[in-house]
PDB file of C-alpha atoms in Angstrom:
ATOM      1  CA  MET E 427     -39.676  76.385 -13.345  1.00 47.00           C
ATOM      2  CA  LEU E 428     -37.962  74.417 -15.357  1.00 47.00           C
ATOM      3  CA  LYS E 429     -34.631  75.045 -16.405  1.00 48.00           C
ATOM      4  CA  HIS E 430     -32.812  73.975 -19.023  1.00 49.00           C
ATOM      5  CA  VAL E 431     -29.431  71.850 -18.961  1.00 47.00           C
ATOM      6  CA  GLN E 432     -26.695  71.330 -21.008  1.00 51.00           C
ATOM      7  CA  LEU E 433     -23.776  69.406 -20.873  1.00 49.00           C
ATOM      8  CA  SER E 434     -20.325  70.508 -20.838  1.00 47.00           C
ATOM      9  CA  PRO E 435     -18.943  68.882 -24.431  1.00 48.00           C
ATOM     10  CA  HIS E 436     -14.921  69.021 -22.065  1.00 48.00           C
ATOM     11  CA  ARG E 437     -17.040  66.393 -20.043  1.00 44.00           C
ATOM     12  CA  THR E 438     -18.460  63.896 -22.750  1.00 45.00           C
ATOM     13  CA  ARG E 439     -14.741  63.843 -24.126  1.00 45.00           C
ATOM     14  CA  ALA E 440     -13.661  62.519 -20.773  1.00 43.00           C
ATOM     15  CA  ALA E 441     -15.919  60.096 -19.859  1.00 43.00           C
ATOM     16  CA  ASP E 442     -15.319  59.268 -23.682  1.00 43.00           C
ATOM     17  CA  THR E 443     -11.379  59.543 -22.764  1.00 41.00           C
ATOM     18  CA  LEU E 444     -11.387  56.924 -19.930  1.00 40.00           C
ATOM     19  CA  SER E 445     -13.810  54.690 -21.901  1.00 40.00           C
ATOM     20  CA  LEU E 446     -11.193  54.196 -24.262  1.00 37.00           C
ATOM     21  CA  SER E 447      -8.121  53.999 -22.287  1.00 39.00           C
ATOM     22  CA  SER E 448      -9.697  51.704 -19.546  1.00 40.00           C
ATOM     23  CA  THR E 449     -10.337  49.168 -22.560  1.00 40.00           C
ATOM     24  CA  ALA E 450      -7.266  49.727 -24.133  1.00 41.00           C
ATOM     25  CA  SER E 451      -5.163  48.756 -21.375  1.00 40.00           C
ATOM     26  CA  TYR E 452      -7.552  46.042 -20.456  1.00 40.00           C
ATOM     27  CA  SER E 453      -6.568  44.466 -23.765  1.00 40.00           C
ATOM     28  CA  SER E 454      -3.004  45.462 -23.643  1.00 42.00           C
ATOM     29  CA  LEU E 455      -3.014  43.338 -20.255  1.00 44.00           C
ATOM     30  CA  SER E 456      -4.528  40.524 -21.733  1.00 44.00           C
ATOM     31  CA  PRO E 457      -4.030  40.056 -25.092  1.00 47.00           C
ATOM     32  CA  GLU E 458      -5.624  36.576 -25.476  1.00 46.00           C
ATOM     33  CA  PRO E 459      -8.714  37.251 -22.759  1.00 48.00           C
ATOM     34  CA  LEU E 460     -10.041  33.392 -23.558  1.00 44.00           C
ATOM     35  CA  SER E 461      -7.055  31.563 -23.320  1.00 42.00           C
ATOM     36  CA  SER E 462      -5.828  33.220 -19.475  1.00 42.00           C
ATOM     37  CA  ARG E 463      -9.380  32.067 -18.382  1.00 41.00           C
ATOM     38  CA  SER E 464      -9.970  28.589 -19.948  1.00 39.00           C
ATOM     39  CA  SER E 465      -5.930  27.882 -18.050  1.00 39.00           C
ATOM     40  CA  SER E 466      -6.803  30.176 -15.262  1.00 37.00           C
ATOM     41  CA  TYR E 467      -9.983  27.515 -14.750  1.00 36.00           C
ATOM     42  CA  SER E 468      -8.126  23.657 -15.482  1.00 36.00           C
ATOM     43  CA  SER E 469      -5.925  25.221 -12.924  1.00 38.00           C
ATOM     44  CA  LEU E 470      -8.631  25.973 -10.155  1.00 36.00           C
ATOM     45  CA  SER E 471     -10.256  22.778 -11.610  1.00 38.00           C
ATOM     46  CA  GLU E 472      -7.059  20.560 -10.590  1.00 43.00           C
ATOM     47  CA  THR E 473      -6.617  22.545  -6.667  1.00 40.00           C
ATOM     48  CA  THR E 474      -9.928  21.773  -6.234  1.00 45.00           C
ATOM     49  CA  SER E 475      -9.577  17.885  -7.279  1.00 57.00           C
ATOM     50  CA  SER E 476      -7.512  16.934  -4.728  1.00 70.00           C
ATOM     51  CA  PRO E 477      -8.363  19.049  -1.467  1.00 86.00           C
ATOM     52  CA  THR E 478      -6.094  17.970   1.325  1.00 90.00           C
ATOM     53  CA  THR E 479      -5.909  19.150   5.441  1.00 91.00           C
ATOM     54  CA  THR E 480      -3.801  18.237   8.876  1.00 91.00           C
ATOM     55  CA  ILE E 481      -4.722  15.688  10.899  1.00 92.00           C
ATOM     56  CA  LYS E 482      -2.281  15.388  14.328  1.00 92.00           C
ATOM     57  CA  VAL E 483      -1.085  11.722  15.025  1.00 94.00           C
ATOM     58  CA  PHE E 484       0.101  11.403  18.865  1.00 94.00           C
ATOM     59  CA  ALA E 485       3.022   8.971  18.214  1.00 93.00           C
ATOM     60  CA  LYS E 486       4.730   8.408  21.309  1.00 91.00           C
ATOM     61  CA  CYS E 487       5.284   4.464  20.517  1.00 92.00           C
ATOM     62  CA  LEU E 488       8.061   4.983  18.183  1.00 92.00           C
ATOM     63  CA  ARG E 489       9.748   7.438  20.538  1.00 89.00           C
ATOM     64  CA  SER E 490       9.778   8.651  24.413  1.00 88.00           C
ATOM     65  CA  ASP E 491      10.691  11.562  22.622  1.00 90.00           C
ATOM     66  CA  ILE E 492       8.284  12.384  20.041  1.00 90.00           C
ATOM     67  CA  GLU E 493       4.581  14.237  21.777  1.00 91.00           C
ATOM     68  CA  TYR E 494       3.043  14.481  17.510  1.00 91.00           C
ATOM     69  CA  LYS E 495       3.259  14.728  14.062  1.00 92.00           C
ATOM     70  CA  THR E 496       1.021  16.597  11.853  1.00 92.00           C
ATOM     71  CA  LEU E 497       1.177  15.501   8.114  1.00 92.00           C
ATOM     72  CA  GLY E 498      -0.720  17.239   5.642  1.00 93.00           C
ATOM     73  CA  ILE E 499      -3.261  14.635   3.890  1.00 93.00           C
ATOM     74  CA  THR E 500      -5.554  14.549   1.084  1.00 93.00           C
ATOM     75  CA  PHE E 501      -8.997  12.848   1.787  1.00 92.00           C
ATOM     76  CA  GLN E 502      -7.855   9.584  -0.187  1.00 94.00           C
ATOM     77  CA  THR E 503      -5.293   9.119   2.191  1.00 95.00           C
ATOM     78  CA  THR E 504      -5.680   5.296   4.228  1.00 95.00           C
ATOM     79  CA  CYS E 505      -4.204   5.386   6.902  1.00 96.00           C
ATOM     80  CA  ARG E 506      -2.062   2.306   5.701  1.00 95.00           C
ATOM     81  CA  GLU E 507      -0.165   5.365   3.722  1.00 95.00           C
ATOM     82  CA  VAL E 508       0.287   7.115   6.860  1.00 96.00           C
ATOM     83  CA  VAL E 509       2.026   4.784   9.283  1.00 95.00           C
ATOM     84  CA  THR E 510       4.153   3.861   6.231  1.00 94.00           C
ATOM     85  CA  SER E 511       4.107   8.336   5.541  1.00 94.00           C
ATOM     86  CA  LEU E 512       5.428   8.215   9.839  1.00 94.00           C
ATOM     87  CA  LEU E 513       7.449   5.010   9.749  1.00 94.00           C
ATOM     88  CA  ASN E 514       9.657   7.668   6.142  1.00 92.00           C
ATOM     89  CA  LYS E 515       9.792  10.449   7.995  1.00 91.00           C
ATOM     90  CA  TYR E 516      11.485   9.182  10.693  1.00 92.00           C
ATOM     91  CA  ARG E 517      13.793   7.209   9.141  1.00 90.00           C
ATOM     92  CA  MET E 518      12.342   4.080  10.161  1.00 91.00           C
ATOM     93  CA  ARG E 519      12.015   2.290   7.193  1.00 86.00           C
ATOM     94  CA  HIS E 520      13.565  -1.109   8.509  1.00 89.00           C
ATOM     95  CA  ARG E 521      10.739  -1.308  11.095  1.00 93.00           C
ATOM     96  CA  ASP E 522       7.366  -3.323  10.262  1.00 94.00           C
ATOM     97  CA  PRO E 523       4.900  -1.677   9.108  1.00 95.00           C
ATOM     98  CA  ASN E 524       2.145  -4.358  10.249  1.00 95.00           C
ATOM     99  CA  LEU E 525       2.966  -3.776  13.483  1.00 95.00           C
ATOM    100  CA  PHE E 526       1.264  -0.361  13.742  1.00 96.00           C
ATOM    101  CA  PHE E 527      -2.132   1.439  13.445  1.00 96.00           C
ATOM    102  CA  LEU E 528      -4.601   3.967  13.977  1.00 96.00           C
ATOM    103  CA  THR E 529      -6.887   4.765  16.686  1.00 95.00           C
ATOM    104  CA  MET E 530      -9.570   7.344  16.563  1.00 94.00           C
ATOM    105  CA  GLU E 531     -10.394   9.568  20.150  1.00 91.00           C
ATOM    106  CA  VAL E 532     -14.229  10.991  19.947  1.00 89.00           C
ATOM    107  CA  THR E 533     -15.333  12.669  22.400  1.00 84.00           C
ATOM    108  CA  VAL E 534     -19.346  13.114  23.092  1.00 80.00           C
ATOM    109  CA  ARG E 535     -20.889  15.659  24.872  1.00 78.00           C
ATOM    110  CA  ARG E 536     -24.158  13.854  26.761  1.00 77.00           C
ATOM    111  CA  SER E 537     -26.214  15.288  29.476  1.00 78.00           C
ATOM    112  CA  GLY E 538     -23.225  18.099  30.258  1.00 76.00           C
ATOM    113  CA  LYS E 539     -20.802  15.048  30.362  1.00 83.00           C
ATOM    114  CA  SER E 540     -18.199  13.997  28.277  1.00 81.00           C
ATOM    115  CA  VAL E 541     -18.087  11.082  27.061  1.00 84.00           C
ATOM    116  CA  ARG E 542     -14.955   9.182  25.402  1.00 86.00           C
ATOM    117  CA  THR E 543     -14.954   7.145  22.658  1.00 89.00           C
ATOM    118  CA  ILE E 544     -11.832   4.536  21.229  1.00 91.00           C
ATOM    119  CA  LEU E 545     -11.873   3.488  17.087  1.00 92.00           C
ATOM    120  CA  VAL E 546      -9.442   1.174  15.773  1.00 95.00           C
ATOM    121  CA  LEU E 547      -9.605   2.143  12.020  1.00 95.00           C
ATOM    122  CA  ASP E 548      -8.589  -0.637   9.434  1.00 94.00           C
ATOM    123  CA  GLU E 549      -5.645  -0.007   7.434  1.00 94.00           C
ATOM    124  CA  GLU E 550      -8.334   1.118   4.619  1.00 95.00           C
ATOM    125  CA  THR E 551      -9.903   3.882   6.549  1.00 94.00           C
ATOM    126  CA  ARG E 552      -9.468   7.102   5.800  1.00 94.00           C
ATOM    127  CA  PRO E 553      -8.567   9.537   8.623  1.00 94.00           C
ATOM    128  CA  ALA E 554      -9.502  13.051   6.495  1.00 92.00           C
ATOM    129  CA  ALA E 555     -12.815  11.688   6.133  1.00 91.00           C
ATOM    130  CA  LEU E 556     -13.373  10.866   9.796  1.00 91.00           C
ATOM    131  CA  GLN E 557     -12.043  14.087  10.919  1.00 89.00           C
ATOM    132  CA  SER E 558     -14.451  16.070   9.097  1.00 88.00           C
ATOM    133  CA  CYS E 559     -17.415  14.522  10.706  1.00 85.00           C
ATOM    134  CA  HIS E 560     -16.429  15.556  14.423  1.00 78.00           C
ATOM    135  CA  PRO E 561     -14.832  19.606  15.032  1.00 70.00           C
ATOM    136  CA  ARG E 562     -10.751  19.136  16.038  1.00 67.00           C
ATOM    137  CA  GLY E 563     -11.051  19.736  19.392  1.00 68.00           C
ATOM    138  CA  ASP E 564     -12.995  16.617  19.600  1.00 78.00           C
ATOM    139  CA  SER E 565     -11.179  13.899  18.732  1.00 83.00           C
ATOM    140  CA  LYS E 566      -7.458  12.832  18.087  1.00 90.00           C
ATOM    141  CA  PHE E 567      -5.731  10.142  16.245  1.00 94.00           C
ATOM    142  CA  CYS E 568      -3.199   7.931  17.996  1.00 95.00           C
ATOM    143  CA  LEU E 569      -0.351   5.479  16.207  1.00 95.00           C
ATOM    144  CA  GLN E 570      -0.408   2.240  18.384  1.00 95.00           C
ATOM    145  CA  THR E 571       1.708  -1.535  18.749  1.00 94.00           C
ATOM    146  CA  ARG E 572       0.696  -4.479  18.410  1.00 92.00           C
ATOM    147  CA  ARG E 573       1.797  -7.747  19.229  1.00 91.00           C
ATOM    148  CA  GLY E 574       5.027  -9.524  17.098  1.00 93.00           C
ATOM    149  CA  ALA E 575       7.650 -11.718  17.196  1.00 94.00           C
ATOM    150  CA  LEU E 576      10.945 -11.625  16.393  1.00 94.00           C
ATOM    151  CA  VAL E 577      12.737 -13.920  13.367  1.00 95.00           C
ATOM    152  CA  LYS E 578      16.379 -14.849  12.506  1.00 94.00           C
ATOM    153  CA  ILE E 579      17.266 -14.392   8.199  1.00 95.00           C
ATOM    154  CA  TYR E 580      20.385 -15.322   6.984  1.00 95.00           C
ATOM    155  CA  ASP E 581      20.923 -12.648   4.374  1.00 93.00           C
ATOM    156  CA  SER E 582      23.909 -12.434   1.986  1.00 93.00           C
ATOM    157  CA  ALA E 583      22.496 -13.033  -0.509  1.00 93.00           C
ATOM    158  CA  VAL E 584      21.295  -9.772  -0.122  1.00 92.00           C
ATOM    159  CA  MET E 585      24.112  -8.200   1.523  1.00 92.00           C
ATOM    160  CA  PRO E 586      27.362 -10.013   1.488  1.00 92.00           C
ATOM    161  CA  GLU E 587      28.780  -8.229   4.488  1.00 91.00           C
ATOM    162  CA  SER E 588      26.055  -9.945   6.859  1.00 91.00           C
ATOM    163  CA  LYS E 589      25.517 -12.646   8.403  1.00 92.00           C
ATOM    164  CA  TYR E 590      21.709 -12.576   9.741  1.00 93.00           C
ATOM    165  CA  LYS E 591      19.561 -10.092  10.808  1.00 93.00           C
ATOM    166  CA  SER E 592      16.769 -10.634  13.558  1.00 93.00           C
ATOM    167  CA  LEU E 593      13.938  -8.390  12.783  1.00 94.00           C
ATOM    168  CA  LEU E 594      10.718  -7.946  14.575  1.00 95.00           C
ATOM    169  CA  ILE E 595       7.547  -8.559  12.719  1.00 95.00           C
ATOM    170  CA  SER E 596       3.687  -8.320  12.963  1.00 95.00           C
ATOM    171  CA  ASP E 597       1.515 -12.141  12.156  1.00 93.00           C
ATOM    172  CA  ARG E 598       0.558 -10.582   9.752  1.00 94.00           C
ATOM    173  CA  THR E 599       3.229  -9.768   7.664  1.00 96.00           C
ATOM    174  CA  THR E 600       3.475 -12.244   4.340  1.00 96.00           C
ATOM    175  CA  VAL E 601       7.415 -13.431   2.177  1.00 96.00           C
ATOM    176  CA  ASP E 602       7.026 -10.450   0.769  1.00 96.00           C
ATOM    177  CA  ASP E 603       7.008  -7.535   3.505  1.00 96.00           C
ATOM    178  CA  LEU E 604       9.587  -9.956   5.036  1.00 96.00           C
ATOM    179  CA  ILE E 605      11.890  -9.345   2.128  1.00 96.00           C
ATOM    180  CA  GLN E 606      11.016  -5.827   1.739  1.00 95.00           C
ATOM    181  CA  ILE E 607      11.675  -4.683   5.506  1.00 95.00           C
ATOM    182  CA  LEU E 608      15.587  -6.346   4.227  1.00 94.00           C
ATOM    183  CA  LEU E 609      15.739  -4.640   1.802  1.00 94.00           C
ATOM    184  CA  ASN E 610      14.722  -1.149   3.352  1.00 93.00           C
ATOM    185  CA  CYS E 611      17.617  -1.878   5.777  1.00 92.00           C
ATOM    186  CA  TYR E 612      20.568  -1.746   3.455  1.00 92.00           C
ATOM    187  CA  SER E 613      18.327   1.340   1.319  1.00 91.00           C
ATOM    188  CA  SER E 614      18.340  -1.128  -1.417  1.00 91.00           C
ATOM    189  CA  THR E 615      16.634  -0.419  -4.805  1.00 92.00           C
ATOM    190  CA  GLU E 616      16.224  -3.934  -6.185  1.00 93.00           C
ATOM    191  CA  ARG E 617      12.467  -5.690  -6.992  1.00 93.00           C
ATOM    192  CA  VAL E 618      11.643  -8.574  -4.155  1.00 94.00           C
ATOM    193  CA  GLU E 619      10.536 -10.396  -7.076  1.00 93.00           C
ATOM    194  CA  LYS E 620      14.182 -10.835  -7.184  1.00 94.00           C
ATOM    195  CA  PHE E 621      14.368 -13.291  -4.174  1.00 95.00           C
ATOM    196  CA  SER E 622      13.123 -15.772  -2.297  1.00 95.00           C
ATOM    197  CA  LEU E 623      13.187 -16.560   0.871  1.00 96.00           C
ATOM    198  CA  TYR E 624      13.483 -20.553   2.308  1.00 96.00           C
ATOM    199  CA  GLU E 625      12.711 -23.340   4.898  1.00 95.00           C
ATOM    200  CA  VAL E 626      16.471 -24.657   5.744  1.00 94.00           C
ATOM    201  CA  CYS E 627      16.391 -27.530   8.004  1.00 92.00           C
ATOM    202  CA  GLU E 628      20.323 -28.280   9.469  1.00 86.00           C
ATOM    203  CA  SER E 629      19.150 -31.888  10.882  1.00 85.00           C
ATOM    204  CA  GLN E 630      17.260 -33.475   8.075  1.00 85.00           C
ATOM    205  CA  GLU E 631      19.320 -31.701   5.239  1.00 85.00           C
ATOM    206  CA  TYR E 632      16.534 -30.358   3.501  1.00 86.00           C
ATOM    207  CA  GLN E 633      15.409 -26.439   2.394  1.00 92.00           C
ATOM    208  CA  ARG E 634      12.047 -26.011   0.979  1.00 94.00           C
ATOM    209  CA  LYS E 635      10.854 -22.689  -0.672  1.00 94.00           C
ATOM    210  CA  LEU E 636       7.784 -20.800   0.593  1.00 95.00           C
ATOM    211  CA  HIS E 637       5.199 -19.211  -1.500  1.00 94.00           C
ATOM    212  CA  HIS E 638       5.351 -14.472  -1.268  1.00 94.00           C
ATOM    213  CA  ASP E 639       1.685 -15.077   0.076  1.00 95.00           C
ATOM    214  CA  ASP E 640       2.936 -17.615   3.270  1.00 95.00           C
ATOM    215  CA  ASN E 641       3.132 -15.938   6.510  1.00 95.00           C
ATOM    216  CA  VAL E 642       6.614 -16.781   8.176  1.00 96.00           C
ATOM    217  CA  LEU E 643       5.394 -16.540  11.775  1.00 95.00           C
ATOM    218  CA  HIS E 644       2.777 -19.291  10.842  1.00 96.00           C
ATOM    219  CA  VAL E 645       5.707 -20.478   9.295  1.00 95.00           C
ATOM    220  CA  GLN E 646       8.135 -20.950  12.020  1.00 95.00           C
ATOM    221  CA  SER E 647       5.352 -21.769  14.960  1.00 94.00           C
ATOM    222  CA  CYS E 648       5.285 -24.903  13.286  1.00 93.00           C
ATOM    223  CA  TRP E 649       9.684 -25.698  14.194  1.00 93.00           C
ATOM    224  CA  PRO E 650       9.534 -28.638  16.466  1.00 91.00           C
ATOM    225  CA  SER E 651      12.712 -26.940  17.305  1.00 87.00           C
ATOM    226  CA  MET E 652      14.310 -22.807  16.401  1.00 88.00           C
ATOM    227  CA  GLN E 653      17.979 -24.826  17.007  1.00 88.00           C
ATOM    228  CA  GLU E 654      17.759 -26.351  13.680  1.00 90.00           C
ATOM    229  CA  PHE E 655      15.220 -24.274  11.560  1.00 93.00           C
ATOM    230  CA  HIS E 656      16.457 -20.884  10.509  1.00 93.00           C
ATOM    231  CA  PHE E 657      15.304 -19.424   7.115  1.00 96.00           C
ATOM    232  CA  LEU E 658      17.397 -18.602   4.471  1.00 95.00           C
ATOM    233  CA  ILE E 659      17.131 -15.132   1.758  1.00 96.00           C
ATOM    234  CA  ARG E 660      18.679 -16.291  -2.119  1.00 94.00           C
ATOM    235  CA  ARG E 661      18.740 -15.333  -5.730  1.00 94.00           C
ATOM    236  CA  ASN E 662      15.884 -16.590  -7.785  1.00 92.00           C
ATOM    237  CA  PRO E 663      17.862 -17.141 -10.937  1.00 86.00           C
ATOM    238  CA  ASP E 664      15.383 -17.323 -13.269  1.00 80.00           C
ATOM    239  CA  TYR E 665      13.372 -13.959 -11.949  1.00 76.00           C
ATOM    240  CA  ARG E 666      10.520 -12.381 -14.142  1.00 70.00           C
ATOM    241  CA  SER E 667       8.936  -9.990 -13.548  1.00 59.00           C
ATOM    242  CA  ARG E 668       5.832 -11.074 -11.843  1.00 55.00           C
ATOM    243  CA  SER E 669       3.420  -9.007 -13.470  1.00 52.00           C
ATOM    244  CA  LYS E 670       5.220  -9.449 -16.689  1.00 52.00           C
ATOM    245  CA  SER E 671       5.038 -13.264 -16.724  1.00 49.00           C
ATOM    246  CA  LYS E 672       1.918 -15.091 -18.246  1.00 49.00           C
ATOM    247  CA  ILE E 673       1.712 -18.435 -18.185  1.00 46.00           C
ATOM    248  CA  SER E 674       0.662 -20.550 -22.071  1.00 49.00           C
ATOM    249  CA  TRP E 675      -2.798 -21.982 -21.920  1.00 45.00           C
ATOM    250  CA  THR E 676      -3.845 -24.040 -25.106  1.00 45.00           C
ATOM    251  CA  PRO E 677      -7.860 -25.414 -25.110  1.00 47.00           C
ATOM    252  CA  GLU E 678      -6.807 -28.353 -27.535  1.00 47.00           C
ATOM    253  CA  LEU E 679      -5.890 -31.829 -25.963  1.00 44.00           C
ATOM    254  CA  PRO E 680      -3.890 -34.105 -26.918  1.00 47.00           C
ATOM    255  CA  SER E 681      -5.932 -37.247 -28.635  1.00 45.00           C
ATOM    256  CA  ILE E 682      -7.403 -40.160 -27.166  1.00 43.00           C
ATOM    257  CA  PRO E 683      -6.229 -43.217 -27.827  1.00 49.00           C
ATOM    258  CA  SER E 684      -7.819 -45.398 -29.974  1.00 45.00           C
ATOM    259  CA  SER E 685      -7.015 -48.545 -28.064  1.00 44.00           C
ATOM    260  CA  SER E 686      -9.140 -46.935 -24.420  1.00 43.00           C
ATOM    261  CA  ARG E 687     -12.566 -46.466 -26.898  1.00 42.00           C
ATOM    262  CA  LEU E 688     -14.852 -48.797 -25.489  1.00 43.00           C
ATOM    263  CA  SER E 689     -17.795 -50.207 -27.094  1.00 43.00           C
ATOM    264  CA  LEU E 690     -21.229 -50.469 -25.500  1.00 41.00           C
ATOM    265  CA  SER E 691     -21.584 -54.032 -25.322  1.00 44.00           C
ATOM    266  CA  GLN E 692     -18.604 -54.648 -23.118  1.00 46.00           C
ATOM    267  CA  PRO E 693     -18.771 -55.884 -20.149  1.00 46.00           C
ATOM    268  CA  GLU E 694     -18.360 -53.738 -16.819  1.00 46.00           C
ATOM    269  CA  THR E 695     -14.831 -54.701 -15.726  1.00 44.00           C
ATOM    270  CA  ALA E 696     -13.714 -53.120 -18.805  1.00 42.00           C
ATOM    271  CA  SER E 697     -14.393 -49.317 -17.708  1.00 41.00           C
ATOM    272  CA  THR E 698     -12.035 -50.302 -15.206  1.00 42.00           C
ATOM    273  CA  SER E 699      -9.305 -50.430 -17.215  1.00 41.00           C
ATOM    274  CA  LEU E 700     -10.984 -47.184 -19.623  1.00 36.00           C
ATOM    275  CA  LEU E 701     -10.784 -45.119 -16.625  1.00 39.00           C
ATOM    276  CA  ALA E 702      -6.848 -46.035 -15.986  1.00 40.00           C
ATOM    277  CA  ASP E 703      -6.120 -44.719 -19.527  1.00 42.00           C
ATOM    278  CA  TYR E 704      -7.931 -41.752 -18.651  1.00 36.00           C
ATOM    279  CA  ASP E 705      -5.815 -40.858 -15.676  1.00 40.00           C
ATOM    280  CA  ASN E 706      -3.243 -38.545 -17.729  1.00 39.00           C
ATOM    281  CA  TYR E 707      -6.147 -36.278 -18.937  1.00 36.00           C
ATOM    282  CA  PHE E 708      -7.622 -33.429 -17.057  1.00 36.00           C
ATOM    283  CA  TYR E 709     -11.910 -31.861 -18.290  1.00 34.00           C
ATOM    284  CA  ILE E 710     -12.811 -28.328 -18.084  1.00 34.00           C
TER     285      ILE E 710
END
């Protein structure tokens, strides 16, 4: 037997009222739904474009009371940047970053035994990418030190109250690196290009300006006596930023004198005078 069921008009109105009120409340909360959606999408894309992670670096070589330091880095952070960040956090900007490097200790289980392998990481290696390939419990990063040597620099040009400063540097440290370490010692914000490093010999009374890429310890190792030589830092009177300096080059060469032109019928002895006349010219 079929029964005829009739819907109550009050229920229909209630449903309609509910749908209208919900629509009105949505429109009142978000008057510009498209713009809000686009803004939330852009913020999400910005967050996911540079994901971050944390690494634990054992840095007992910096100080005996430091066991490890947890750093938040991105997947683009290099080992060089991790070392610089550690030195800045512990206020050791006077230390040479080239004296430190990172190693990664990886533990692999083979046939029920744990095999430990230590990898020496390059400066451009990205620790976060390496850590993502191994479980956190099976790998760890350690800060290690390289051997270095002391150099004495007379630095009154940087700090008038100072006579000289002795620094422990690496055999990889260049002239620009050494000047930057000196500026960090005095918390100076001046540019490295404003200064130059000179090799001074007191017995022979001469000074030689070093190139900004010269290896400082290599220069010092060539000295016959440490008492006669020392390093001196000076300000550049004609300072110009290296990024703005341009070398002017003109493709046109000066005209060749007509007296140096020879005919093909001249003897071979005349060719020597021709080469002598062309000594002051260069060719492309």
